[in-house]
Amino acid sequence: MNTDTALSLKKWAVVGATSNTNKFGCKVYRKLKNCGYEVYAVNPGLEEVLGDKCYPNLAALPTTVEIVNFVVPEAAALQVLQDMKTLGIKIAWFQPGADSKAVLALAKELEIEIIQNCVLVAL
């Protein structure tokens, strides 16, 4: 899947979302939200992000998203990929630094489509 096709999808989850404005988890979440996407914050350590409810994992979301944006370390990403497979979510967008060899290998093994690009630049 190419970047433009992925950006046409409107239901996103940002795994690693945060209210810390210095972190990419905040910048990505805010940018998607400001661009009109239906975006859900996923971070097991937070109750809310920028005033929105934050969910502990993908299974807790009130709807099934079309694409998951990753802004997390490898260990967290590996678990989220497994959750994506279970939930039938087929597209993973990896921010630079979230796309380790192990993460990409597991995504391919689970037949999850991979996008490696900075969504802030793509938008």
Short mmCIF file of the C-alpha atoms (twelve columns), coordinates in Angstrom:
data_MODEL
# 
_entry.id   MODEL 
# 
loop_
_atom_site.group_PDB 
_atom_site.id 
_atom_site.type_symbol 
_atom_site.label_atom_id 
_atom_site.label_alt_id 
_atom_site.label_comp_id 
_atom_site.label_asym_id 
_atom_site.label_seq_id 
_atom_site.Cartn_x 
_atom_site.Cartn_y 
_atom_site.Cartn_z 
_atom_site.pdbx_PDB_model_num 
ATOM 1   C CA . MET A 1   0.000   0.000   0.000  1 
ATOM 2   C CA . ASN A 2   1.300   3.429   -0.805 1 
ATOM 3   C CA . THR A 3   1.269   6.467   1.441  1 
ATOM 4   C CA . ASP A 4   -1.538  8.280   -0.401 1 
ATOM 5   C CA . THR A 5   -3.852  5.268   -0.214 1 
ATOM 6   C CA . ALA A 6   -3.133  4.890   3.492  1 
ATOM 7   C CA . LEU A 7   -3.832  8.576   4.109  1 
ATOM 8   C CA . SER A 8   -7.241  8.157   2.460  1 
ATOM 9   C CA . LEU A 9   -8.256  5.867   5.342  1 
ATOM 10  C CA . LYS A 10  -10.010 7.856   8.057  1 
ATOM 11  C CA . LYS A 11  -10.052 5.638   11.198 1 
ATOM 12  C CA . TRP A 12  -6.644  5.580   12.913 1 
ATOM 13  C CA . ALA A 13  -5.127  4.529   16.212 1 
ATOM 14  C CA . VAL A 14  -1.891  6.074   17.455 1 
ATOM 15  C CA . VAL A 15  -0.069  3.603   19.665 1 
ATOM 16  C CA . GLY A 16  2.212   5.556   21.941 1 
ATOM 17  C CA . ALA A 17  0.031   8.668   21.945 1 
ATOM 18  C CA . THR A 18  0.844   11.135  24.709 1 
ATOM 19  C CA . SER A 19  -0.015  14.677  25.814 1 
ATOM 20  C CA . ASN A 20  3.690   15.539  26.126 1 
ATOM 21  C CA . THR A 21  3.999   18.105  23.327 1 
ATOM 22  C CA . ASN A 22  7.738   17.405  22.958 1 
ATOM 23  C CA . LYS A 23  7.108   13.793  21.929 1 
ATOM 24  C CA . PHE A 24  6.155   12.455  18.515 1 
ATOM 25  C CA . GLY A 25  3.279   10.499  20.063 1 
ATOM 26  C CA . CYS A 26  1.627   13.858  20.749 1 
ATOM 27  C CA . LYS A 27  2.620   15.516  17.473 1 
ATOM 28  C CA . VAL A 28  1.305   12.627  15.367 1 
ATOM 29  C CA . TYR A 29  -1.952  12.311  17.325 1 
ATOM 30  C CA . ARG A 30  -2.617  16.063  17.167 1 
ATOM 31  C CA . LYS A 31  -1.765  16.309  13.445 1 
ATOM 32  C CA . LEU A 32  -4.125  13.462  12.486 1 
ATOM 33  C CA . LYS A 33  -6.883  14.924  14.643 1 
ATOM 34  C CA . ASN A 34  -6.392  18.430  13.215 1 
ATOM 35  C CA . CYS A 35  -6.501  17.018  9.670  1 
ATOM 36  C CA . GLY A 36  -9.957  15.559  10.272 1 
ATOM 37  C CA . TYR A 37  -9.134  11.928  10.955 1 
ATOM 38  C CA . GLU A 38  -11.105 9.819   13.427 1 
ATOM 39  C CA . VAL A 39  -8.143  9.043   15.659 1 
ATOM 40  C CA . TYR A 40  -7.866  7.089   18.892 1 
ATOM 41  C CA . ALA A 41  -5.080  7.365   21.445 1 
ATOM 42  C CA . VAL A 42  -3.620  4.077   22.680 1 
ATOM 43  C CA . ASN A 43  -1.303  4.081   25.681 1 
ATOM 44  C CA . PRO A 44  -1.818  1.794   28.684 1 
ATOM 45  C CA . GLY A 45  -0.205  4.342   31.005 1 
ATOM 46  C CA . LEU A 46  -2.594  7.227   30.336 1 
ATOM 47  C CA . GLU A 47  -6.268  8.008   30.933 1 
ATOM 48  C CA . GLU A 48  -6.450  10.769  28.317 1 
ATOM 49  C CA . VAL A 49  -4.446  12.470  25.588 1 
ATOM 50  C CA . LEU A 50  -5.083  16.119  24.730 1 
ATOM 51  C CA . GLY A 51  -8.450  15.910  26.483 1 
ATOM 52  C CA . ASP A 52  -9.538  12.734  24.651 1 
ATOM 53  C CA . LYS A 53  -10.029 9.314   26.221 1 
ATOM 54  C CA . CYS A 54  -6.937  7.138   25.927 1 
ATOM 55  C CA . TYR A 55  -7.309  3.379   25.571 1 
ATOM 56  C CA . PRO A 56  -4.997  0.724   27.047 1 
ATOM 57  C CA . ASN A 57  -4.884  -1.377  23.853 1 
ATOM 58  C CA . LEU A 58  -6.503  -1.832  20.452 1 
ATOM 59  C CA . ALA A 59  -9.099  -4.294  21.768 1 
ATOM 60  C CA . ALA A 60  -10.457 -1.593  24.108 1 
ATOM 61  C CA . LEU A 61  -11.257 0.832   21.270 1 
ATOM 62  C CA . PRO A 62  -14.966 1.549   20.681 1 
ATOM 63  C CA . THR A 63  -14.540 0.717   16.973 1 
ATOM 64  C CA . THR A 64  -12.153 -1.179  14.731 1 
ATOM 65  C CA . VAL A 65  -9.645  1.178   13.135 1 
ATOM 66  C CA . GLU A 66  -8.346  0.852   9.589  1 
ATOM 67  C CA . ILE A 67  -4.732  1.721   10.292 1 
ATOM 68  C CA . VAL A 68  -2.416  1.775   13.312 1 
ATOM 69  C CA . ASN A 69  0.351   4.344   13.621 1 
ATOM 70  C CA . PHE A 70  3.301   3.167   15.743 1 
ATOM 71  C CA . VAL A 71  5.282   5.541   17.959 1 
ATOM 72  C CA . VAL A 72  6.523   2.928   20.459 1 
ATOM 73  C CA . PRO A 73  9.617   0.851   21.205 1 
ATOM 74  C CA . GLU A 74  10.090  -2.617  19.751 1 
ATOM 75  C CA . ALA A 75  8.708   -4.654  22.672 1 
ATOM 76  C CA . ALA A 76  5.422   -2.740  22.666 1 
ATOM 77  C CA . ALA A 77  5.178   -2.817  18.864 1 
ATOM 78  C CA . LEU A 78  5.546   -6.608  18.769 1 
ATOM 79  C CA . GLN A 79  2.547   -7.031  21.079 1 
ATOM 80  C CA . VAL A 80  0.452   -4.501  19.166 1 
ATOM 81  C CA . LEU A 81  1.116   -6.366  15.905 1 
ATOM 82  C CA . GLN A 82  -0.226  -9.550  17.503 1 
ATOM 83  C CA . ASP A 83  -3.298  -7.609  18.636 1 
ATOM 84  C CA . MET A 84  -3.762  -6.244  15.105 1 
ATOM 85  C CA . LYS A 85  -3.753  -9.753  13.671 1 
ATOM 86  C CA . THR A 86  -6.331  -10.903 16.239 1 
ATOM 87  C CA . LEU A 87  -8.574  -7.910  15.481 1 
ATOM 88  C CA . GLY A 88  -8.193  -8.127  11.704 1 
ATOM 89  C CA . ILE A 89  -6.468  -4.742  11.315 1 
ATOM 90  C CA . LYS A 90  -4.282  -5.026  8.250  1 
ATOM 91  C CA . ILE A 91  -2.218  -1.827  7.944  1 
ATOM 92  C CA . ALA A 92  0.634   -0.638  10.165 1 
ATOM 93  C CA . TRP A 93  2.235   2.780   9.718  1 
ATOM 94  C CA . PHE A 94  5.653   2.957   11.376 1 
ATOM 95  C CA . GLN A 95  7.109   6.304   12.343 1 
ATOM 96  C CA . PRO A 96  10.894  6.504   11.899 1 
ATOM 97  C CA . GLY A 97  12.525  4.622   14.767 1 
ATOM 98  C CA . ALA A 98  9.515   2.372   15.412 1 
ATOM 99  C CA . ASP A 99  10.406  0.115   12.499 1 
ATOM 100 C CA . SER A 100 13.038  -2.260  13.873 1 
ATOM 101 C CA . LYS A 101 14.004  -5.376  11.921 1 
ATOM 102 C CA . ALA A 102 12.131  -7.606  14.388 1 
ATOM 103 C CA . VAL A 103 8.978   -5.498  14.147 1 
ATOM 104 C CA . LEU A 104 9.024   -5.454  10.347 1 
ATOM 105 C CA . ALA A 105 9.694   -9.194  10.215 1 
ATOM 106 C CA . LEU A 106 6.739   -9.949  12.492 1 
ATOM 107 C CA . ALA A 107 4.444   -7.638  10.513 1 
ATOM 108 C CA . LYS A 108 5.365   -9.480  7.305  1 
ATOM 109 C CA . GLU A 109 4.888   -12.845 8.996  1 
ATOM 110 C CA . LEU A 110 1.415   -11.775 10.183 1 
ATOM 111 C CA . GLU A 111 0.581   -10.482 6.668  1 
ATOM 112 C CA . ILE A 112 0.130   -6.912  7.881  1 
ATOM 113 C CA . GLU A 113 0.806   -4.224  5.288  1 
ATOM 114 C CA . ILE A 114 3.696   -1.934  6.213  1 
ATOM 115 C CA . ILE A 115 4.175   1.767   5.658  1 
ATOM 116 C CA . GLN A 116 7.454   3.322   6.773  1 
ATOM 117 C CA . ASN A 117 7.165   7.089   6.645  1 
ATOM 118 C CA . CYS A 118 6.713   10.055  8.933  1 
ATOM 119 C CA . VAL A 119 3.010   10.877  8.926  1 
ATOM 120 C CA . LEU A 120 3.877   14.457  9.872  1 
ATOM 121 C CA . VAL A 121 5.804   14.822  6.611  1 
ATOM 122 C CA . ALA A 122 3.250   12.848  4.571  1 
ATOM 123 C CA . LEU A 123 0.420   15.136  5.680  1 
# 
